[in-house]
Structures are given as structure tokens and as C-alpha cells.
mmCIF file of C-alpha atoms in Angstrom:
data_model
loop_
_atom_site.group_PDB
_atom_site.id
_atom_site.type_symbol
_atom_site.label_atom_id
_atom_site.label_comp_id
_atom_site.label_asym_id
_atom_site.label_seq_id
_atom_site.Cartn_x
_atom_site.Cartn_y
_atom_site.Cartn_z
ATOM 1 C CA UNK A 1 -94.515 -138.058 39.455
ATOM 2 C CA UNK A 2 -94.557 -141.628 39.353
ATOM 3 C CA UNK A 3 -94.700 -143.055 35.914
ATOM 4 C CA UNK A 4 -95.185 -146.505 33.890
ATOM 5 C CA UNK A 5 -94.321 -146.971 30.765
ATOM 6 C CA UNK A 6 -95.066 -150.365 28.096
ATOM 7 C CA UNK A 7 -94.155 -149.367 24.522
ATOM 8 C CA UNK A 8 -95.121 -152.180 23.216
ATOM 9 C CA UNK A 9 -99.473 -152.111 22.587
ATOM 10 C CA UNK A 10 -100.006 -155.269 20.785
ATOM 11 C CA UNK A 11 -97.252 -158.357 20.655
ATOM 12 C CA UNK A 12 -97.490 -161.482 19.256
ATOM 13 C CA UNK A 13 -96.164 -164.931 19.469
ATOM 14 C CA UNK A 14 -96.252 -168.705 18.322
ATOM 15 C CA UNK A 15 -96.974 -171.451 20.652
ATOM 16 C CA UNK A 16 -94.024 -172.657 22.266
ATOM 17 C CA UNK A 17 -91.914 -169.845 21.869
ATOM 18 C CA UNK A 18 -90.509 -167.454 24.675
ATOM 19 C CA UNK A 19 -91.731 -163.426 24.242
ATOM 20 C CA UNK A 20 -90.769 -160.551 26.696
ATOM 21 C CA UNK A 21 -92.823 -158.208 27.616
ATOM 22 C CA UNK A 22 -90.612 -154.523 28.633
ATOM 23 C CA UNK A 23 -91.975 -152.138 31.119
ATOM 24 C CA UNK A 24 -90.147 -149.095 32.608
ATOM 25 C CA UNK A 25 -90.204 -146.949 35.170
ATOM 26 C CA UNK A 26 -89.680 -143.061 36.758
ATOM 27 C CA UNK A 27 -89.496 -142.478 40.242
ATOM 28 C CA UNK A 28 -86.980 -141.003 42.406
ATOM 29 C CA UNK A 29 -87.889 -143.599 45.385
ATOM 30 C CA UNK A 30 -85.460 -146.327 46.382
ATOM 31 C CA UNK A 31 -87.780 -148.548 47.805
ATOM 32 C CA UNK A 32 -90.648 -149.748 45.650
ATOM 33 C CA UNK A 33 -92.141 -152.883 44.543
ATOM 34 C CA UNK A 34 -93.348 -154.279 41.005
ATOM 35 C CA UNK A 35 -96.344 -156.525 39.450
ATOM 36 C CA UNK A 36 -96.771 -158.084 36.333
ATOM 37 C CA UNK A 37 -100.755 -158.518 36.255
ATOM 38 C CA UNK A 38 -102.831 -160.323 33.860
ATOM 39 C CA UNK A 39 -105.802 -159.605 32.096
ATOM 40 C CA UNK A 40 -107.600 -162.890 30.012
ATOM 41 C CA UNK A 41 -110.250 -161.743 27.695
ATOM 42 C CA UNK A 42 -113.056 -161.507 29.682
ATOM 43 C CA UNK A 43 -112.337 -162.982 32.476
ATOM 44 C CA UNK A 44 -110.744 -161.331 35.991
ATOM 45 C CA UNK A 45 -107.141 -159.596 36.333
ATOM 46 C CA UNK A 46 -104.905 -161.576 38.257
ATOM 47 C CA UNK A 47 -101.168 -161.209 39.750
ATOM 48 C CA UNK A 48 -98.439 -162.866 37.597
ATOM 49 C CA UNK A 49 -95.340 -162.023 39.324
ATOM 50 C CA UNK A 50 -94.228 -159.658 41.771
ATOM 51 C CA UNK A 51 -90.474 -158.215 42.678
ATOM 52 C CA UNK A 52 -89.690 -156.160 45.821
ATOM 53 C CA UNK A 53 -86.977 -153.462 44.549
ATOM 54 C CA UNK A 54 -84.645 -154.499 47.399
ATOM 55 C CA UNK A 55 -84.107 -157.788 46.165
ATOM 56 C CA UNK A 56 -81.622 -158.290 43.428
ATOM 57 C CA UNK A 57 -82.377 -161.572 42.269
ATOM 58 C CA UNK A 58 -85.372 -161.698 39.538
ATOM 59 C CA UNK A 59 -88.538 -163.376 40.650
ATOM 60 C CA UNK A 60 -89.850 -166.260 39.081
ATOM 61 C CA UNK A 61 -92.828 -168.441 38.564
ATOM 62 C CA UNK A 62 -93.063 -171.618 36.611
ATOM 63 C CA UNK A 63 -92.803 -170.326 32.894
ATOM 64 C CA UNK A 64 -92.949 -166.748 33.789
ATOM 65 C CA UNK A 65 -90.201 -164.744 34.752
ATOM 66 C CA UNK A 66 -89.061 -160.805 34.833
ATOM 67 C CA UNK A 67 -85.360 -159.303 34.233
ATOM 68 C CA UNK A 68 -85.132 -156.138 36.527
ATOM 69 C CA UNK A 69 -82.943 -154.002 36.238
ATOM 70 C CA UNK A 70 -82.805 -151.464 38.796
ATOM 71 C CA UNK A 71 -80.432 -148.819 37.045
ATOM 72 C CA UNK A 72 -82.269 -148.765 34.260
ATOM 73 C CA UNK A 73 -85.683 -148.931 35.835
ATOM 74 C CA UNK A 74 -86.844 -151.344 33.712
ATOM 75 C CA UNK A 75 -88.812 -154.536 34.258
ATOM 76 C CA UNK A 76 -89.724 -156.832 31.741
ATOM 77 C CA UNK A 77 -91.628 -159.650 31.797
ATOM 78 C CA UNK A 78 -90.373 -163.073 30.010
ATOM 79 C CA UNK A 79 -93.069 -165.753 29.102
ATOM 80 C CA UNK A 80 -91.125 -169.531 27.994
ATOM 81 C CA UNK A 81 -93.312 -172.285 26.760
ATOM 82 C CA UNK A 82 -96.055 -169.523 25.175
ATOM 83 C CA UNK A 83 -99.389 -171.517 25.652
ATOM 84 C CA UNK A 84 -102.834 -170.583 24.299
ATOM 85 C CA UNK A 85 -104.380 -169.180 27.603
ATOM 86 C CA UNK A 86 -101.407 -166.709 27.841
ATOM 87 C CA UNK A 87 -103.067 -164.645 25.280
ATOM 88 C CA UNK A 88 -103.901 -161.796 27.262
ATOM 89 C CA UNK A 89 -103.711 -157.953 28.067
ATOM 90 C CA UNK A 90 -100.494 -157.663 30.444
ATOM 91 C CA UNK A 91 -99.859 -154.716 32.654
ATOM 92 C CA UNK A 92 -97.020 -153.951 34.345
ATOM 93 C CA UNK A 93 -97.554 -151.919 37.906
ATOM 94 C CA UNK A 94 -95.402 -150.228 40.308
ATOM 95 C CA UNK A 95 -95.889 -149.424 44.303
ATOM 96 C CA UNK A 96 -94.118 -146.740 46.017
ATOM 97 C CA UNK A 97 -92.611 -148.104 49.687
ATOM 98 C CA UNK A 98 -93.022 -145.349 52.785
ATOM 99 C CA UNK A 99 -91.695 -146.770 55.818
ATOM 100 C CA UNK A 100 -94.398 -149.233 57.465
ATOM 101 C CA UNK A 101 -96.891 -148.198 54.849
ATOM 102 C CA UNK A 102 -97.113 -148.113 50.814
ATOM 103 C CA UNK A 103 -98.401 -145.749 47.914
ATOM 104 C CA UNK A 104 -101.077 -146.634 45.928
ATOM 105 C CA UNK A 105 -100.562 -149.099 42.671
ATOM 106 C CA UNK A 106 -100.092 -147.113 39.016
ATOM 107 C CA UNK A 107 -100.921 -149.270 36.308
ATOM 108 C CA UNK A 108 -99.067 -148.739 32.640
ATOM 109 C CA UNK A 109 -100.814 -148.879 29.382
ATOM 110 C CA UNK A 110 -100.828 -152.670 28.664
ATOM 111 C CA UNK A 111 -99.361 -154.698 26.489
ATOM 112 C CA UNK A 112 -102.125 -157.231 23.998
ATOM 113 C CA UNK A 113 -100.221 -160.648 23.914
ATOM 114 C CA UNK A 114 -101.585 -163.253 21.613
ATOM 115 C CA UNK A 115 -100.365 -166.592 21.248
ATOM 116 C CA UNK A 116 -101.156 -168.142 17.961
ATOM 117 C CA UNK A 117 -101.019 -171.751 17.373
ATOM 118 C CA UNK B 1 -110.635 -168.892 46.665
ATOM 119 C CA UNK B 2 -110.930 -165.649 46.931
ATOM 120 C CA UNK B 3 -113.751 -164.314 45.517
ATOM 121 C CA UNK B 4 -114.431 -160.607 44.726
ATOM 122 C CA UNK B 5 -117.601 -160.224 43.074
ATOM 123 C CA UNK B 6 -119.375 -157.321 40.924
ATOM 124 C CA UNK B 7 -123.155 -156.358 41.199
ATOM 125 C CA UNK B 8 -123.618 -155.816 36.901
ATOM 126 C CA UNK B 9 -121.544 -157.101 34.544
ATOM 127 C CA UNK B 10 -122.754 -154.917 31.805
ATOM 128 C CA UNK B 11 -125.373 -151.784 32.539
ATOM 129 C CA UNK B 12 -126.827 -149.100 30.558
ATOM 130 C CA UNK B 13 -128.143 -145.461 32.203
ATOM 131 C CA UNK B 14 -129.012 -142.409 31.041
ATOM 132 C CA UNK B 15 -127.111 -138.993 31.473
ATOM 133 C CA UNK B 16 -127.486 -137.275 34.648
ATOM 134 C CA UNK B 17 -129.019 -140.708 36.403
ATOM 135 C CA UNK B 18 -127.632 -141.893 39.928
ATOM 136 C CA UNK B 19 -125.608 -145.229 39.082
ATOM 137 C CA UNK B 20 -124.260 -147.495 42.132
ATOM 138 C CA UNK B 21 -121.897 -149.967 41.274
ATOM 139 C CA UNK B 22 -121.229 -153.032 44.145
ATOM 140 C CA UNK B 23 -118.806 -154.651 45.045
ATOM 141 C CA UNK B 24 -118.106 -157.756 47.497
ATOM 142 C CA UNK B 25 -115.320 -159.484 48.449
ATOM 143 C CA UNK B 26 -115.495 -162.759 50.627
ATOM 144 C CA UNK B 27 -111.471 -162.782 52.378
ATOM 145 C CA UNK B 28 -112.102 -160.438 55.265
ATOM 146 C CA UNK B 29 -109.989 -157.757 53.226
ATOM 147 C CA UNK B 30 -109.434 -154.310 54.758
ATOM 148 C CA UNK B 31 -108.580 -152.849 51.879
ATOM 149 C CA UNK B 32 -110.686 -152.047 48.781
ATOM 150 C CA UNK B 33 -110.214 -150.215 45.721
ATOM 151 C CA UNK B 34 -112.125 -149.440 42.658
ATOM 152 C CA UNK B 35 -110.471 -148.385 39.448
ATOM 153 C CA UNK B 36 -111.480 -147.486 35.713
ATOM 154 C CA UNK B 37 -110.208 -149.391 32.664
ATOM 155 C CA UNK B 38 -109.454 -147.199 29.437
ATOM 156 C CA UNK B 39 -108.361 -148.268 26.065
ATOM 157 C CA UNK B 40 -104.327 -146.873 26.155
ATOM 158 C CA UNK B 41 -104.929 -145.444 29.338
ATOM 159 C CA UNK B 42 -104.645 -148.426 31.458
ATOM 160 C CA UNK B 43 -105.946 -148.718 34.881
ATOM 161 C CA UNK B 44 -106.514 -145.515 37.316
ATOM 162 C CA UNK B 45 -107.678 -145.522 40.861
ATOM 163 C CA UNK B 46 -110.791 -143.896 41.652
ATOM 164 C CA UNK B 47 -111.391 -144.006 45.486
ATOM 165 C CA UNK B 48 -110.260 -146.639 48.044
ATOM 166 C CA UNK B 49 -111.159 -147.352 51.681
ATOM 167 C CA UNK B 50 -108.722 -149.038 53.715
ATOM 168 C CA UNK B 51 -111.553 -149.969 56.779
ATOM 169 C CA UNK B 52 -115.251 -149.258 57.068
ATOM 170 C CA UNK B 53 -116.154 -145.529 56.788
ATOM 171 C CA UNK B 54 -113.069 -144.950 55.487
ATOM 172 C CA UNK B 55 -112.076 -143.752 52.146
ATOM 173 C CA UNK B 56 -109.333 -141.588 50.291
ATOM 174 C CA UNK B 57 -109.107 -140.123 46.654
ATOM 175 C CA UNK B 58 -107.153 -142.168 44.142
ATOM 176 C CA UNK B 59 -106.138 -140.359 40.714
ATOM 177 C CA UNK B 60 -109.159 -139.230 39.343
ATOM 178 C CA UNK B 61 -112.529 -138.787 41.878
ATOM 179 C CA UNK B 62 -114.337 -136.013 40.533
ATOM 180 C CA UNK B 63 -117.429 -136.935 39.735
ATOM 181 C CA UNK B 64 -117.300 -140.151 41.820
ATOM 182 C CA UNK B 65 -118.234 -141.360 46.084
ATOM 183 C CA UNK B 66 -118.128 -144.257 47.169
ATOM 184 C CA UNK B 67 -119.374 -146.294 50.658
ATOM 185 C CA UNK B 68 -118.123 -148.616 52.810
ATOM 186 C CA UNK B 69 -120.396 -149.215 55.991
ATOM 187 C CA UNK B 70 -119.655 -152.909 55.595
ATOM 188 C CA UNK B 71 -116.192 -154.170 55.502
ATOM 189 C CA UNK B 72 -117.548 -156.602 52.909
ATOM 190 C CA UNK B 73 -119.149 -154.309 50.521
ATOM 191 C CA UNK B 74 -117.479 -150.931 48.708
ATOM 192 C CA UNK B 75 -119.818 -149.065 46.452
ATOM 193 C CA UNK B 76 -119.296 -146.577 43.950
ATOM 194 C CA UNK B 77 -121.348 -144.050 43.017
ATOM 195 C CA UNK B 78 -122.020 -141.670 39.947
ATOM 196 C CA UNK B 79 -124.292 -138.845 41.393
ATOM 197 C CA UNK B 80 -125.410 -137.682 37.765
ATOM 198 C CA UNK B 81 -123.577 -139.750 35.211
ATOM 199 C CA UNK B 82 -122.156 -138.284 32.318
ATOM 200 C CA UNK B 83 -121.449 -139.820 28.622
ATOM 201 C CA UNK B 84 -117.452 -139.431 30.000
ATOM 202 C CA UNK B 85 -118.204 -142.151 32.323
ATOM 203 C CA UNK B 86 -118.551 -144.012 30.087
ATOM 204 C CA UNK B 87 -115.915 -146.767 30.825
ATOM 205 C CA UNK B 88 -114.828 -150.149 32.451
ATOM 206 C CA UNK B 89 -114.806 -149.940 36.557
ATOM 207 C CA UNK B 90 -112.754 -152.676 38.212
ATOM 208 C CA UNK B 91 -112.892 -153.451 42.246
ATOM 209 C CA UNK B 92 -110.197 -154.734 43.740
ATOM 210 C CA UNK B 93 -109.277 -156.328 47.659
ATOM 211 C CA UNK B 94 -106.374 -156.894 49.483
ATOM 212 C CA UNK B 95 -104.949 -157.498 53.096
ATOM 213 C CA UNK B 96 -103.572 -154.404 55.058
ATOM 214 C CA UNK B 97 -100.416 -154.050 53.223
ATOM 215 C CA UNK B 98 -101.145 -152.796 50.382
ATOM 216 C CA UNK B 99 -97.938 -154.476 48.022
ATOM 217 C CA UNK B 100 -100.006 -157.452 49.156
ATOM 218 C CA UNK B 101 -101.914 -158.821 46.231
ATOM 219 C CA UNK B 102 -104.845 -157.229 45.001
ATOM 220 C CA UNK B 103 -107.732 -159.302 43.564
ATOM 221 C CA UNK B 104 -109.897 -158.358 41.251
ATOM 222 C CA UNK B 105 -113.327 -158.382 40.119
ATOM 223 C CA UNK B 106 -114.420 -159.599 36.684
ATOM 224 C CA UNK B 107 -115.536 -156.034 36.163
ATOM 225 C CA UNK B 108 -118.614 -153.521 35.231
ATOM 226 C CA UNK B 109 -118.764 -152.145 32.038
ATOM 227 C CA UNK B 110 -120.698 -149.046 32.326
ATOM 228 C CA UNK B 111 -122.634 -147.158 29.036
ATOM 229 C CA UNK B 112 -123.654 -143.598 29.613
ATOM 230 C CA UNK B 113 -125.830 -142.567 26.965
#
């Protein structure tokens, strides 16, 4: 079975300052994909990054960015620049790849990021 | 925008009531999901229908349906709602390929009592 692990329930961090999120993973699959999504206090989930196992080089977008290591099935999510409206629940997700077609998303625990000023 | 929008944002019902929770989404998505939000338990999928009429089991369906007749619209529905449903329910779109990006709705939290 497919599995998502974030150890970490609650984090948090100063203004300014860089925190990283870890996530791993269990799956025998080669081919896979992984999301960082988050989850504002009240307010919608959205998609923060996403990595396509394939792909060695670690995605990246503006202050967010992950460190993947495939090996070690881990995933983690780095936040530079820590701003206010990153506070947050953060949940890392993983997607099985078959052929033309994909699994469904499983979801890990979540990690509680506040940003303190 | 996208724009993926709940019926209730908050709703109350008694044990053993019929509950339907709505959702729309506005991008021409064929894909829809719906999953439940649990304190340390994360997210888990419920049901999801990839075109109209069509649905499979996520995780955790017992004691769940849900209907598409409208490519639009996905509901889910509680046929006698227990005290264990008790719980957040998030709906979620996306395009065809599912690694695509899923957007979500701002949510339904759900009180059985």
C-alpha cells in the first residue's frame, strides 16, 4: 500500500526566515508524481508545487521550493522569505503513474505552519 | 478563475437524516472528487466520477453515494447520517489527467448530532 508520511504536526517560524517542511513516501512504483498543497485557515486548498518522479531536477516556484530525493523517497518542502499568509496547514500528496492513466491522490497527515512576526 | 463552489458552508442534521452535499465547478472539468478532512488523518477520498453517470469508490464509501447527471454538479449523499460523519467534506475538479491540478472547494463542515 501506498503511504504518506509528515512527522512533523505543528512547525513554526519567524518572518523572514526559511522552514522545510519533510514528507516521505512508500511505494514500490517507479513512476509517480508529488504535490505540496496548501491549506489557509479557512479559506480553499490550493496546489503549491508539484514534481513528476521522472524528473531529477527539484521544482520550484518563487519562494517555494522541494528537495526530492528519490532513493530516499522523501520530499520536502522549503519555504524562503516566510511571510504572514504562509501560515497554513501543508499537505504533502502523492499520485501513482499507470501507463496513459493515474491512481488516485493520497493525502499525508499535514503539517500546521505558522509564521510569527 | 476557476471556481469550485460548495452548497453549505456549515450544516447541522440529525442522526439517521438524508444529507446532500453540492458541489459545482465552473472549468468544464471531467473529473470530480469529494474527500473528508480529519484532524491527523488528513484527507481521504470518498467517491469520484470521472464523466457524467460515472463514479468509482475512493478509500472509504460505506455509508456514502454520490450523483453526477450534470458534468457541472457532483453530489454526495449520506442516506441516514450517523454521529461518525461527523467531519469536513472537501470537492475537488480537475481536467482528464488526473496528476493535473485539482481545485478545491472552500469546504462543508458537516455536524451529525
Amino acid at each position: 500500500a501506498q503511504t504518506v508520511t509528515q512527522s512533523q504536526p505543528e512547525m513554526s517560524v519567524q518572518e523572514a526566515e526559511t522552514v522545510t517542511l519533510s514528507c516521505t513516501y512508500d511505494t514500490s512504483e517507479n513512476n509517480y508524481y508529488l504535490f505540496w498543497y496548501k491549506q489557509p485557515p479557512s479559506r480553499q486548498m490550493i496546489l503549491v508545487i508539484r514534481q513528476e518522479a521522472y524528473k531529477q531536477q527539484n521544482a520550484t516556484e518563487n519562494r517555494f521550493s522541494v528537495n526530492f530525493q528519490k532513493a530516499a523517497k522523501s520530499f520536502s518542502l522549503k519555504i524562503s522569505d516566510s511571510q504572514l499568509g504562509d501560515t497554513a496547514m501543508y499537505f504533502c500528496a502523492f499520485m501513482i503513474r499507470y501507463g496513459g492513466s493515474q491512481g488516485n491522490l493520497i493525502f499525508g497527515k499535514g503539517t500546521k505552519l505558522s509564521v510569527k512576526p | 478563475d476557476v471556481k469550485v463552489t460548495q452548497s453549505s458552508r456549515y450544516l447541522v442534521k440529525r442522526t439517521g437524516e438524508k444529507v446532500f452535499l453540492e458541489c459545482v465547478q465552473d472549468m468544464d472539468h471531467e473529473n470530480m472528487f469529494w474527500y473528508r478532512q480529519d484532524p491527523g488523518l488528513g484527507l481521504r477520498l470518498i467517491y469520484f466520477s470521472y464523466d457524467v453517470k460515472m463514479k468509482e469508490k475512493g478509500d472509504i464509501p460505506e455509508g456514502y453515494s454520490v450523483s453526477r447527471e450534470k458534468k457541472e454538479r457532483f453530489s454526495l449523499i449520506l442516506e441516514s447520517a450517523s454521529t461518525n460523519q461527523t467531519s469536513m467534506y472537501l470537492c475537488a475538479s480537475n481536467f482528464w489527467g488526473r496528476a493535473n491540478e485539482q481545485y478545491f472547494g472552500p469546504g462543508t463542515r458537516l455536524t451529525v448530532t
